[in-house]
C-alpha cells in the first residue's frame, strides 16, 4: 500500500462525524504518480486520544476500539469488490490516524430514503441486488459485516450511473481469526437491524453472530427500501429488541408482494432457516423478487431511475388531463362567501370548505392579522405561530395525512403568505410531539395533482435528486362534500402560485 502524508492532500469539507473522529473530503495535490486512483477521497480521521481513552475503559464498555480500527484497515486492504469501498492509503500524525477511502458522491441510502420515503420497485430491486452482491462477496471471503444498515450503504456516480458500495468495517468479523468451534459473540450493530441470535434468542447457545445475521439485517433494509420505515419500530431499544426476539412486525397495505415473500423468508428467527443460509447465494438470486436481475456485472449496468414510491407513479410523471386542468385553474370560487379586496374568498383559517385568509393583504391588514395571530389566544392560528417566522402570517391551516412510503402520519399543515415580499411555504408539524417535521417551499415549478376527492400530490421537481412527491390526504373531503378539504387546498396552493409566481411583483 502506498504511503502518503497529510501534506500530500488538499482538505475539503467534512462529510460526516462520528465518535472516533470525522470523515473529510480530500484531493491529492499531485495525482500524477497514481493514474489509476480517483481524484477525490473520503478520508477517515481517527483521534488517537479518543482511541486511548476508550481503551482505558474497555473493561466497562466491552469495546476494543483499537482492534476495531485495525480490523477495518486489515479487511479493506485485502477485500476488492465493486460493491465495497476501497482503501487506497493510510498514514498517521502525532494526533490522528488517516484512512483514504473511495469517495461516494451521492450520499448514503438512509439519506435517499429520508428524501424519497420509499423507492419505486425497479430502482429498489436493482440496488438491493447490489447490496446482496456485496454480502455474497464478503461471505465467500469469510467476512461477516455485522452492521448492515442504510447509513453504511453509500451511493456514487460512475460511468454507467449511480451505484452502491458497502462501507464501515470497524465491527466486521474475519472468520479466519476464530478458533475451531468459536463464534463471533461481541454485541455490535444498530438496534433496528440487529438479529435475534445476537440478542440471545437461543438461550442454550447464547449471543452470537453468523453470516445469516447479515441476511437478517439486509431483510430489514429491503423492507425499509420498499416501505419507507424499518420493520421493527418501538419507543425504546428494549421494546424494539423484544419485537425482534418475537419477530413482531407487519406489512403495510400496498407492500410489494414478491418483496413481501423475500422479507418473510429472510426474517426467520433461526439463522439456518433464512433464505440463503449456509452461503447458498443462488437461493436469493433465484427468488421471484429478483427475476428481472442479471447478476453478471451489475456494477457496469445502467441503473433504473431513482424515484420515490407512489401507487400511481406513471400517472404522476406522465401528465393526464386532470393535472392539466388544475394547471389551468381559475381563481374564481363557486361559493357565495365574503371576499377581500382582490376578490379572493375569505374564510376562517381552519375552515375545510374555504380558502382561508387572502393570499395578499394590504400592509395595514397584514399587520393587524399578524398581531392577532401572535397575541390573541382565541385566534385559531395562535398556538401554531411558534412554527413560523416573526414576519410570516398563517393564511390557511388544517390536519392532513402525509404519506411517507407506505405509511401515513397525521400532520398539521400551515400555509404562510399575506405579503408579496415574503415567499410562501407549507410547514408541517407533528402535533403530538410538538415538532416541526418539514416544509415545502412553494415556487413557480410546483405542481399539484389530484388523485381522488380527498387525496392529492404536491410535486416539487427541484427537490432532492430527481424531484419529490408529497402525498397528502385531507379527510374533510369525500364524494359527499367534493368542494371541501383537498379541493380547497389545491385551489389555495394554485392561487398562491399564480399570485406569487405568474405575475410581476409590484
GROMACS .gro file of C-alpha atoms in nm:
model
  506
    1UNK     CA    1   0.000   0.000   0.000
    2UNK     CA    2   0.134   0.343  -0.099
    3UNK     CA    3   0.240   0.565   0.192
    4UNK     CA    4   0.150   0.934   0.183
    5UNK     CA    5   0.131   1.210   0.443
    6UNK     CA    6  -0.134   1.468   0.534
    7UNK     CA    7   0.055   1.737   0.343
    8UNK     CA    8   0.003   1.548   0.016
    9UNK     CA    9  -0.369   1.632   0.027
   10UNK     CA   10  -0.587   1.937  -0.019
   11UNK     CA   11  -0.853   1.920   0.250
   12UNK     CA   12  -1.218   1.999   0.183
   13UNK     CA   13  -1.549   1.986   0.366
   14UNK     CA   14  -1.648   1.748   0.644
   15UNK     CA   15  -1.861   1.465   0.503
   16UNK     CA   16  -1.960   1.316   0.835
   17UNK     CA   17  -1.878   1.294   1.202
   18UNK     CA   18  -1.862   1.004   1.445
   19UNK     CA   19  -1.747   0.928   1.797
   20UNK     CA   20  -1.397   0.835   1.676
   21UNK     CA   21  -1.342   1.141   1.457
   22UNK     CA   22  -1.465   1.270   1.123
   23UNK     CA   23  -1.466   1.193   0.751
   24UNK     CA   24  -1.330   1.470   0.529
   25UNK     CA   25  -1.331   1.515   0.152
   26UNK     CA   26  -0.972   1.536   0.023
   27UNK     CA   27  -0.790   1.563  -0.309
   28UNK     CA   28  -0.430   1.474  -0.393
   29UNK     CA   29  -0.216   1.778  -0.470
   30UNK     CA   30  -0.020   1.579  -0.726
   31UNK     CA   31  -0.219   1.284  -0.865
   32UNK     CA   32   0.024   1.211  -1.149
   33UNK     CA   33   0.207   0.925  -0.969
   34UNK     CA   34  -0.129   0.748  -0.923
   35UNK     CA   35  -0.304   0.740  -1.262
   36UNK     CA   36  -0.539   0.459  -1.156
   37UNK     CA   37  -0.661   0.636  -0.844
   38UNK     CA   38  -0.974   0.852  -0.824
   39UNK     CA   39  -0.938   1.228  -0.796
   40UNK     CA   40  -1.121   1.256  -0.463
   41UNK     CA   41  -1.119   1.056  -0.142
   42UNK     CA   42  -1.323   1.027   0.174
   43UNK     CA   43  -1.053   1.038   0.442
   44UNK     CA   44  -1.149   0.894   0.778
   45UNK     CA   45  -0.964   1.076   1.057
   46UNK     CA   46  -0.945   0.885   1.386
   47UNK     CA   47  -0.843   1.059   1.707
   48UNK     CA   48  -0.561   0.874   1.884
   49UNK     CA   49  -0.656   1.045   2.210
   50UNK     CA   50  -1.011   0.914   2.184
   51UNK     CA   51  -0.891   0.563   2.099
   52UNK     CA   52  -0.660   0.556   2.402
   53UNK     CA   53  -0.936   0.688   2.626
   54UNK     CA   54  -1.174   0.419   2.506
   55UNK     CA   55  -0.910   0.151   2.556
   56UNK     CA   56  -0.870   0.258   2.919
   57UNK     CA   57  -1.238   0.185   2.990
   58UNK     CA   58  -1.270  -0.124   2.770
   59UNK     CA   59  -1.330  -0.336   3.081
   60UNK     CA   60  -1.655  -0.140   3.130
   61UNK     CA   61  -1.773  -0.088   2.772
   62UNK     CA   62  -1.657  -0.417   2.622
   63UNK     CA   63  -1.543  -0.223   2.313
   64UNK     CA   64  -1.192  -0.278   2.186
   65UNK     CA   65  -1.173   0.039   1.977
   66UNK     CA   66  -0.810  -0.008   1.883
   67UNK     CA   67  -0.887  -0.354   1.749
   68UNK     CA   68  -1.183  -0.218   1.553
   69UNK     CA   69  -0.964   0.045   1.386
   70UNK     CA   70  -0.710  -0.210   1.273
   71UNK     CA   71  -0.980  -0.461   1.173
   72UNK     CA   72  -1.120  -0.211   0.924
   73UNK     CA   73  -0.775  -0.136   0.785
   74UNK     CA   74  -0.679  -0.503   0.751
   75UNK     CA   75  -1.008  -0.608   0.591
   76UNK     CA   76  -1.024  -0.322   0.341
   77UNK     CA   77  -0.663  -0.391   0.246
   78UNK     CA   78  -0.748  -0.743   0.135
   79UNK     CA   79  -1.103  -0.700   0.002
   80UNK     CA   80  -1.159  -0.599  -0.360
   81UNK     CA   81  -1.513  -0.570  -0.494
   82UNK     CA   82  -1.704  -0.309  -0.696
   83UNK     CA   83  -1.966  -0.321  -0.419
   84UNK     CA   84  -1.727  -0.238  -0.134
   85UNK     CA   85  -1.535   0.084  -0.070
   86UNK     CA   86  -1.163   0.071  -0.147
   87UNK     CA   87  -0.880   0.171   0.087
   88UNK     CA   88  -0.602   0.347  -0.106
   89UNK     CA   89  -0.359   0.451   0.165
   90UNK     CA   90  -0.320   0.507   0.538
   91UNK     CA   91  -0.097   0.747   0.729
   92UNK     CA   92  -0.063   0.900   1.075
   93UNK     CA   93   0.025   1.217   1.259
   94UNK     CA   94   0.101   1.254   1.628
   95UNK     CA   95  -0.271   1.306   1.693
   96UNK     CA   96  -0.464   1.112   1.429
   97UNK     CA   97  -0.489   0.804   1.208
   98UNK     CA   98  -0.595   0.862   0.845
   99UNK     CA   99  -0.767   0.615   0.608
  100UNK     CA  100  -0.808   0.738   0.249
  101UNK     CA  101  -1.117   0.558   0.115
  102UNK     CA  102  -1.303   0.584  -0.216
  103UNK     CA  103  -1.542   0.880  -0.212
  104UNK     CA  104  -1.907   0.819  -0.297
  105UNK     CA  105  -2.058   1.148  -0.409
  106UNK     CA  106  -2.430   1.065  -0.381
  107UNK     CA  107  -2.457   1.021  -0.005
  108UNK     CA  108  -2.595   0.708   0.158
  109UNK     CA  109  -2.912   0.501   0.131
  110UNK     CA  110  -3.053   0.642   0.455
  111UNK     CA  111  -3.031   0.995   0.318
  112UNK     CA  112  -3.201   0.879  -0.001
  113UNK     CA  113  -3.482   0.709   0.193
  114UNK     CA  114  -3.523   1.014   0.415
  115UNK     CA  115  -3.571   1.214   0.096
  116UNK     CA  116  -3.788   0.971  -0.100
  117UNK     CA  117  -3.967   0.778   0.175
  118UNK     CA  118  -3.953   0.455  -0.025
  119UNK     CA  119  -3.815   0.372  -0.367
  120UNK     CA  120  -4.005   0.274  -0.678
  121UNK     CA  121  -3.967  -0.102  -0.708
  122UNK     CA  122  -3.740  -0.117  -1.015
  123UNK     CA  123  -3.479   0.105  -0.852
  124UNK     CA  124  -3.522  -0.073  -0.519
  125UNK     CA  125  -3.472  -0.413  -0.681
  126UNK     CA  126  -3.152  -0.305  -0.855
  127UNK     CA  127  -2.984  -0.151  -0.551
  128UNK     CA  128  -3.091  -0.435  -0.324
  129UNK     CA  129  -2.934  -0.677  -0.573
  130UNK     CA  130  -2.612  -0.478  -0.543
  131UNK     CA  131  -2.635  -0.495  -0.163
  132UNK     CA  132  -2.673  -0.873  -0.170
  133UNK     CA  133  -2.387  -0.894  -0.420
  134UNK     CA  134  -2.168  -0.718  -0.163
  135UNK     CA  135  -2.275  -0.967   0.104
  136UNK     CA  136  -2.218  -1.266  -0.123
  137UNK     CA  137  -1.863  -1.145  -0.184
  138UNK     CA  138  -1.797  -1.084   0.186
  139UNK     CA  139  -1.932  -1.420   0.295
  140UNK     CA  140  -1.739  -1.605   0.024
  141UNK     CA  141  -1.429  -1.435   0.166
  142UNK     CA  142  -1.520  -1.541   0.520
  143UNK     CA  143  -1.620  -1.197   0.649
  144UNK     CA  144  -1.934  -1.108   0.848
  145UNK     CA  145  -2.010  -0.737   0.825
  146UNK     CA  146  -2.228  -0.722   1.142
  147UNK     CA  147  -2.354  -0.366   1.088
  148UNK     CA  148  -2.563  -0.368   0.772
  149UNK     CA  149  -2.787  -0.061   0.770
  150UNK     CA  150  -2.881   0.212   0.517
  151UNK     CA  151  -2.624   0.452   0.665
  152UNK     CA  152  -2.345   0.210   0.569
  153UNK     CA  153  -2.464   0.174   0.210
  154UNK     CA  154  -2.305   0.451   0.005
  155UNK     CA  155  -2.408   0.574  -0.340
  156UNK     CA  156  -2.176   0.718  -0.602
  157UNK     CA  157  -2.177   0.811  -0.970
  158UNK     CA  158  -1.978   0.610  -1.220
  159UNK     CA  159  -1.968   0.594  -1.599
  160UNK     CA  160  -2.280   0.376  -1.606
  161UNK     CA  161  -2.477   0.566  -1.341
  162UNK     CA  162  -2.525   0.568  -0.965
  163UNK     CA  163  -2.408   0.250  -0.791
  164UNK     CA  164  -2.375   0.118  -0.439
  165UNK     CA  165  -2.080   0.042  -0.214
  166UNK     CA  166  -2.078  -0.102   0.137
  167UNK     CA  167  -1.867   0.076   0.399
  168UNK     CA  168  -1.773   0.076   0.770
  169UNK     CA  169  -1.592  -0.246   0.852
  170UNK     CA  170  -1.484  -0.146   1.203
  171UNK     CA  171  -1.707  -0.408   1.365
  172UNK     CA  172  -1.681  -0.668   1.087
  173UNK     CA  173  -1.553  -1.015   1.175
  174UNK     CA  174  -1.285  -1.204   0.985
  175UNK     CA  175  -1.400  -1.561   1.041
  176UNK     CA  176  -1.048  -1.693   0.976
  177UNK     CA  177  -0.939  -1.538   1.308
  178UNK     CA  178  -1.181  -1.756   1.506
  179UNK     CA  179  -1.068  -2.078   1.669
  180UNK     CA  180  -1.238  -2.407   1.584
  181UNK     CA  181  -1.594  -2.401   1.714
  182UNK     CA  182  -1.568  -2.037   1.820
  183UNK     CA  183  -1.831  -1.783   1.714
  184UNK     CA  184  -1.830  -1.405   1.697
  185UNK     CA  185  -2.017  -1.304   2.010
  186UNK     CA  186  -1.943  -0.936   2.078
  187UNK     CA  187  -2.262  -0.729   2.072
  188UNK     CA  188  -2.230  -0.489   1.779
  189UNK     CA  189  -2.469  -0.344   1.525
  190UNK     CA  190  -2.758  -0.099   1.521
  191UNK     CA  191  -3.078  -0.154   1.716
  192UNK     CA  192  -3.322  -0.160   1.422
  193UNK     CA  193  -3.117  -0.416   1.228
  194UNK     CA  194  -2.968  -0.641   1.497
  195UNK     CA  195  -3.053  -1.011   1.461
  196UNK     CA  196  -3.227  -1.222   1.728
  197UNK     CA  197  -2.925  -1.451   1.773
  198UNK     CA  198  -2.714  -1.154   1.878
  199UNK     CA  199  -2.979  -1.066   2.136
  200UNK     CA  200  -2.957  -1.415   2.285
  201UNK     CA  201  -3.277  -1.550   2.133
  202UNK     CA  202  -3.133  -1.901   2.166
  203UNK     CA  203  -3.069  -1.918   2.541
  204UNK     CA  204  -2.888  -2.252   2.518
  205UNK     CA  205  -2.628  -2.121   2.274
  206UNK     CA  206  -2.606  -1.760   2.395
  207UNK     CA  207  -2.535  -1.449   2.191
  208UNK     CA  208  -2.354  -1.488   1.860
  209UNK     CA  209  -2.329  -1.359   1.503
  210UNK     CA  210  -2.305  -1.563   1.183
  211UNK     CA  211  -2.324  -1.498   0.809
  212UNK     CA  212  -2.700  -1.521   0.832
  213UNK     CA  213  -2.701  -1.228   1.077
  214UNK     CA  214  -2.612  -1.009   0.780
  215UNK     CA  215  -2.906  -1.156   0.587
  216UNK     CA  216  -3.144  -1.061   0.869
  217UNK     CA  217  -3.017  -0.702   0.862
  218UNK     CA  218  -3.036  -0.695   0.481
  219UNK     CA  219  -3.400  -0.808   0.502
  220UNK     CA  220  -3.472  -0.508   0.724
  221UNK     CA  221  -3.308  -0.287   0.460
  222UNK     CA  222  -3.528  -0.450   0.192
  223UNK     CA  223  -3.836  -0.369   0.400
  224UNK     CA  224  -3.720  -0.010   0.463
  225UNK     CA  225  -3.645   0.049   0.094
  226UNK     CA  226  -3.988  -0.074  -0.017
  227UNK     CA  227  -4.199   0.069   0.266
  228UNK     CA  228  -4.024   0.381   0.394
  229UNK     CA  229  -3.960   0.263   0.751
  230UNK     CA  230  -3.776  -0.037   0.901
  231UNK     CA  231  -3.985  -0.338   1.009
  232UNK     CA  232  -3.905  -0.318   1.380
  233UNK     CA  233  -4.001   0.012   1.542
  234UNK     CA  234  -4.061   0.099   1.906
  235UNK     CA  235  -4.031   0.384   2.155
  236UNK     CA  236  -3.721   0.235   2.318
  237UNK     CA  237  -3.440  -0.004   2.230
  238UNK     CA  238  -3.568  -0.250   2.490
  239UNK     CA  239  -3.913  -0.267   2.330
  240UNK     CA  240  -3.754  -0.291   1.986
  241UNK     CA  241  -3.539  -0.583   2.097
  242UNK     CA  242  -3.849  -0.757   2.233
  243UNK     CA  243  -4.015  -0.718   1.894
  244UNK     CA  244  -3.709  -0.861   1.719
  245UNK     CA  245  -3.690  -1.159   1.956
  246UNK     CA  246  -4.056  -1.240   1.890
  247UNK     CA  247  -4.042  -1.149   1.519
  248UNK     CA  248  -4.320  -0.897   1.579
  249UNK     CA  249  -4.361  -0.697   1.260
  250UNK     CA  250  -4.626  -0.649   0.993
  251UNK     CA  251  -4.655  -0.525   0.637
  252UNK     CA  252  -4.842  -0.206   0.548
  253UNK     CA  253  -5.110  -0.216   0.281
  254UNK     CA  254  -4.962  -0.197  -0.067
  255UNK     CA  255  -4.629  -0.364   0.014
  256UNK     CA  256  -4.484  -0.527  -0.299
  257UNK     CA  257  -4.598  -0.892  -0.296
  258UNK     CA  258  -4.273  -1.053  -0.413
  259UNK     CA  259  -4.080  -0.819  -0.186
  260UNK     CA  260  -4.301  -0.937   0.099
  261UNK     CA  261  -4.214  -1.303   0.041
  262UNK     CA  262  -3.844  -1.215   0.024
  263UNK     CA  263  -3.860  -1.036   0.358
  264UNK     CA  264  -4.059  -1.318   0.518
  265UNK     CA  265  -3.811  -1.581   0.402
  266UNK     CA  266  -3.516  -1.378   0.532
  267UNK     CA  267  -3.666  -1.268   0.864
  268UNK     CA  268  -3.667  -1.614   1.018
  269UNK     CA  269  -3.575  -1.638   1.387
  270UNK     CA  270  -3.345  -1.935   1.335
  271UNK     CA  271  -3.043  -1.843   1.120
  272UNK     CA  272  -3.041  -2.183   0.950
  273UNK     CA  273  -3.397  -2.126   0.823
  274UNK     CA  274  -3.326  -1.796   0.648
  275UNK     CA  275  -3.326  -1.779   0.272
  276UNK     CA  276  -2.967  -1.816   0.153
  277UNK     CA  277  -2.849  -1.978   0.478
  278UNK     CA  278  -2.524  -2.170   0.454
  279UNK     CA  279  -2.399  -1.922   0.191
  280UNK     CA  280  -2.641  -2.062  -0.065
  281UNK     CA  281  -2.649  -1.738  -0.261
  282UNK     CA  282  -2.842  -1.888  -0.550
  283UNK     CA  283  -3.150  -1.919  -0.326
  284UNK     CA  284  -3.162  -1.540  -0.303
  285UNK     CA  285  -3.062  -1.477  -0.664
  286UNK     CA  286  -3.339  -1.706  -0.786
  287UNK     CA  287  -3.609  -1.551  -0.568
  288UNK     CA  288  -3.901  -1.414  -0.777
  289UNK     CA  289  -3.833  -1.062  -0.649
  290UNK     CA  290  -3.502  -1.067  -0.838
  291UNK     CA  291  -3.627  -1.243  -1.151
  292UNK     CA  292  -3.552  -0.938  -1.369
  293UNK     CA  293  -3.196  -0.900  -1.237
  294UNK     CA  294  -2.896  -1.001  -1.445
  295UNK     CA  295  -2.645  -1.066  -1.167
  296UNK     CA  296  -2.344  -1.057  -1.401
  297UNK     CA  297  -2.155  -0.725  -1.395
  298UNK     CA  298  -2.427  -0.539  -1.207
  299UNK     CA  299  -2.185  -0.255  -1.138
  300UNK     CA  300  -2.146  -0.195  -1.513
  301UNK     CA  301  -2.519  -0.187  -1.586
  302UNK     CA  302  -2.718   0.133  -1.616
  303UNK     CA  303  -2.941   0.153  -1.306
  304UNK     CA  304  -3.311   0.240  -1.324
  305UNK     CA  305  -3.408   0.600  -1.250
  306UNK     CA  306  -3.427   0.663  -0.876
  307UNK     CA  307  -3.784   0.766  -0.799
  308UNK     CA  308  -3.983   0.761  -0.481
  309UNK     CA  309  -4.260   0.507  -0.449
  310UNK     CA  310  -4.611   0.604  -0.547
  311UNK     CA  311  -4.903   0.378  -0.624
  312UNK     CA  312  -4.962   0.589  -0.935
  313UNK     CA  313  -4.606   0.676  -1.034
  314UNK     CA  314  -4.670   0.661  -1.408
  315UNK     CA  315  -4.978   0.878  -1.374
  316UNK     CA  316  -4.774   1.143  -1.196
  317UNK     CA  317  -4.481   1.155  -1.433
  318UNK     CA  318  -4.694   1.125  -1.748
  319UNK     CA  319  -4.939   1.407  -1.702
  320UNK     CA  320  -5.306   1.340  -1.767
  321UNK     CA  321  -5.598   1.578  -1.842
  322UNK     CA  322  -5.684   1.610  -1.471
  323UNK     CA  323  -5.340   1.752  -1.397
  324UNK     CA  324  -5.358   1.986  -1.695
  325UNK     CA  325  -5.696   2.110  -1.575
  326UNK     CA  326  -5.553   2.202  -1.238
  327UNK     CA  327  -5.256   2.374  -1.402
  328UNK     CA  328  -5.508   2.595  -1.583
  329UNK     CA  329  -5.701   2.657  -1.262
  330UNK     CA  330  -5.907   2.977  -1.240
  331UNK     CA  331  -5.912   3.155  -0.904
  332UNK     CA  332  -6.289   3.202  -0.913
  333UNK     CA  333  -6.475   3.030  -0.628
  334UNK     CA  334  -6.816   2.874  -0.671
  335UNK     CA  335  -6.904   2.953  -0.311
  336UNK     CA  336  -7.103   3.259  -0.208
  337UNK     CA  337  -6.885   3.393   0.072
  338UNK     CA  338  -6.712   3.707   0.192
  339UNK     CA  339  -6.432   3.829  -0.033
  340UNK     CA  340  -6.130   4.052   0.014
  341UNK     CA  341  -6.010   4.350  -0.187
  342UNK     CA  342  -5.874   4.127  -0.463
  343UNK     CA  343  -6.198   3.935  -0.487
  344UNK     CA  344  -6.046   3.630  -0.320
  345UNK     CA  345  -6.273   3.430  -0.093
  346UNK     CA  346  -6.223   3.483   0.282
  347UNK     CA  347  -6.295   3.219   0.544
  348UNK     CA  348  -6.172   3.109   0.883
  349UNK     CA  349  -5.812   2.996   0.857
  350UNK     CA  350  -5.908   2.639   0.956
  351UNK     CA  351  -6.232   2.616   0.754
  352UNK     CA  352  -6.204   2.300   0.539
  353UNK     CA  353  -6.465   2.438   0.299
  354UNK     CA  354  -6.287   2.770   0.243
  355UNK     CA  355  -5.967   2.925   0.117
  356UNK     CA  356  -5.873   3.091   0.446
  357UNK     CA  357  -5.714   3.436   0.465
  358UNK     CA  358  -5.647   3.614   0.132
  359UNK     CA  359  -5.311   3.537  -0.024
  360UNK     CA  360  -5.209   3.905  -0.041
  361UNK     CA  361  -5.325   4.172   0.206
  362UNK     CA  362  -5.278   4.545   0.243
  363UNK     CA  363  -4.993   4.638   0.476
  364UNK     CA  364  -5.234   4.752   0.747
  365UNK     CA  365  -5.448   4.439   0.724
  366UNK     CA  366  -5.140   4.215   0.724
  367UNK     CA  367  -5.001   4.379   1.039
  368UNK     CA  368  -5.339   4.362   1.211
  369UNK     CA  369  -5.378   3.991   1.143
  370UNK     CA  370  -5.014   3.920   1.229
  371UNK     CA  371  -5.051   4.082   1.572
  372UNK     CA  372  -5.373   3.891   1.632
  373UNK     CA  373  -5.210   3.556   1.549
  374UNK     CA  374  -4.924   3.632   1.787
  375UNK     CA  375  -5.110   3.762   2.095
  376UNK     CA  376  -5.479   3.664   2.073
  377UNK     CA  377  -5.522   3.319   2.225
  378UNK     CA  378  -5.868   3.294   2.072
  379UNK     CA  379  -5.715   3.325   1.727
  380UNK     CA  380  -5.707   2.976   1.576
  381UNK     CA  381  -5.355   3.032   1.444
  382UNK     CA  382  -5.213   3.145   1.778
  383UNK     CA  383  -5.099   2.807   1.909
  384UNK     CA  384  -4.916   2.737   1.580
  385UNK     CA  385  -4.744   3.075   1.549
  386UNK     CA  386  -4.422   2.945   1.706
  387UNK     CA  387  -4.362   2.733   1.395
  388UNK     CA  388  -4.349   3.028   1.154
  389UNK     CA  389  -4.116   3.328   1.130
  390UNK     CA  390  -4.199   3.651   1.313
  391UNK     CA  391  -4.296   3.819   0.984
  392UNK     CA  392  -4.499   3.526   0.848
  393UNK     CA  393  -4.877   3.507   0.851
  394UNK     CA  394  -5.064   3.175   0.852
  395UNK     CA  395  -5.327   3.206   0.579
  396UNK     CA  396  -5.463   2.850   0.591
  397UNK     CA  397  -5.417   2.556   0.825
  398UNK     CA  398  -5.554   2.210   0.879
  399UNK     CA  399  -5.476   1.850   0.960
  400UNK     CA  400  -5.385   1.618   0.675
  401UNK     CA  401  -5.227   1.276   0.648
  402UNK     CA  402  -4.884   1.281   0.489
  403UNK     CA  403  -4.780   0.952   0.333
  404UNK     CA  404  -4.416   0.854   0.351
  405UNK     CA  405  -4.353   0.534   0.159
  406UNK     CA  406  -4.642   0.312   0.263
  407UNK     CA  407  -4.700   0.478   0.600
  408UNK     CA  408  -4.927   0.775   0.670
  409UNK     CA  409  -4.880   1.020   0.957
  410UNK     CA  410  -5.120   1.289   1.076
  411UNK     CA  411  -4.966   1.634   1.046
  412UNK     CA  412  -5.082   1.993   1.096
  413UNK     CA  413  -5.015   2.193   0.778
  414UNK     CA  414  -4.956   2.568   0.795
  415UNK     CA  415  -4.963   2.771   0.473
  416UNK     CA  416  -4.794   3.111   0.503
  417UNK     CA  417  -4.847   3.421   0.292
  418UNK     CA  418  -5.013   3.760   0.306
  419UNK     CA  419  -4.748   3.981   0.151
  420UNK     CA  420  -4.563   3.961  -0.177
  421UNK     CA  421  -4.219   4.032  -0.023
  422UNK     CA  422  -4.221   3.708   0.178
  423UNK     CA  423  -4.224   3.387  -0.025
  424UNK     CA  424  -4.489   3.137   0.084
  425UNK     CA  425  -4.423   2.794   0.229
  426UNK     CA  426  -4.621   2.499   0.361
  427UNK     CA  427  -4.495   2.386   0.701
  428UNK     CA  428  -4.596   2.054   0.854
  429UNK     CA  429  -4.592   1.977   1.226
  430UNK     CA  430  -4.631   1.668   1.444
  431UNK     CA  431  -4.891   1.792   1.691
  432UNK     CA  432  -4.827   1.505   1.932
  433UNK     CA  433  -4.455   1.569   1.979
  434UNK     CA  434  -4.498   1.942   1.903
  435UNK     CA  435  -4.218   1.921   1.649
  436UNK     CA  436  -4.177   2.072   1.306
  437UNK     CA  437  -4.124   1.781   1.066
  438UNK     CA  438  -4.053   1.972   0.746
  439UNK     CA  439  -4.166   2.231   0.495
  440UNK     CA  440  -4.247   2.272   0.127
  441UNK     CA  441  -4.111   2.592  -0.023
  442UNK     CA  442  -4.361   2.699  -0.287
  443UNK     CA  443  -4.228   2.824  -0.622
  444UNK     CA  444  -4.329   2.851  -0.985
  445UNK     CA  445  -4.238   2.494  -1.080
  446UNK     CA  446  -4.451   2.333  -0.808
  447UNK     CA  447  -4.733   2.119  -0.948
  448UNK     CA  448  -5.049   1.992  -0.782
  449UNK     CA  449  -5.207   1.664  -0.891
  450UNK     CA  450  -5.544   1.545  -0.760
  451UNK     CA  451  -5.566   1.170  -0.704
  452UNK     CA  452  -5.915   1.146  -0.552
  453UNK     CA  453  -6.167   1.359  -0.365
  454UNK     CA  454  -5.952   1.357  -0.053
  455UNK     CA  455  -5.602   1.282  -0.181
  456UNK     CA  456  -5.360   1.495  -0.382
  457UNK     CA  457  -4.991   1.529  -0.460
  458UNK     CA  458  -4.766   1.831  -0.441
  459UNK     CA  459  -4.483   1.768  -0.685
  460UNK     CA  460  -4.159   1.962  -0.647
  461UNK     CA  461  -3.934   1.876  -0.945
  462UNK     CA  462  -3.642   2.075  -0.799
  463UNK     CA  463  -3.630   1.897  -0.463
  464UNK     CA  464  -3.360   1.638  -0.397
  465UNK     CA  465  -3.210   1.417  -0.666
  466UNK     CA  466  -3.497   1.385  -0.913
  467UNK     CA  467  -3.782   1.574  -0.754
  468UNK     CA  468  -4.007   1.491  -0.462
  469UNK     CA  469  -4.373   1.400  -0.433
  470UNK     CA  470  -4.569   1.495  -0.120
  471UNK     CA  471  -4.864   1.256  -0.090
  472UNK     CA  472  -5.139   1.424   0.115
  473UNK     CA  473  -5.490   1.325   0.222
  474UNK     CA  474  -5.750   1.555   0.379
  475UNK     CA  475  -6.028   1.352   0.537
  476UNK     CA  476  -6.258   1.655   0.545
  477UNK     CA  477  -6.325   1.587   0.177
  478UNK     CA  478  -6.513   1.298   0.024
  479UNK     CA  479  -6.760   1.225  -0.252
  480UNK     CA  480  -7.043   1.378  -0.045
  481UNK     CA  481  -6.853   1.705   0.009
  482UNK     CA  482  -6.640   1.734  -0.306
  483UNK     CA  483  -6.568   2.105  -0.259
  484UNK     CA  484  -6.411   2.070   0.086
  485UNK     CA  485  -6.075   1.964   0.219
  486UNK     CA  486  -5.836   1.861  -0.058
  487UNK     CA  487  -6.019   2.067  -0.321
  488UNK     CA  488  -5.970   2.385  -0.117
  489UNK     CA  489  -5.603   2.311  -0.050
  490UNK     CA  490  -5.548   2.260  -0.423
  491UNK     CA  491  -5.728   2.586  -0.504
  492UNK     CA  492  -5.531   2.776  -0.243
  493UNK     CA  493  -5.191   2.641  -0.348
  494UNK     CA  494  -5.263   2.715  -0.713
  495UNK     CA  495  -5.383   3.061  -0.620
  496UNK     CA  496  -5.065   3.125  -0.422
  497UNK     CA  497  -4.862   3.002  -0.718
  498UNK     CA  498  -5.050   3.228  -0.960
  499UNK     CA  499  -5.023   3.540  -0.746
  500UNK     CA  500  -4.662   3.499  -0.639
  501UNK     CA  501  -4.502   3.343  -0.943
  502UNK     CA  502  -4.717   3.414  -1.251
  503UNK     CA  503  -4.747   3.790  -1.218
  504UNK     CA  504  -4.476   4.054  -1.186
  505UNK     CA  505  -4.424   4.165  -0.828
  506UNK     CA  506  -4.543   4.518  -0.754
   0.00000   0.00000   0.00000
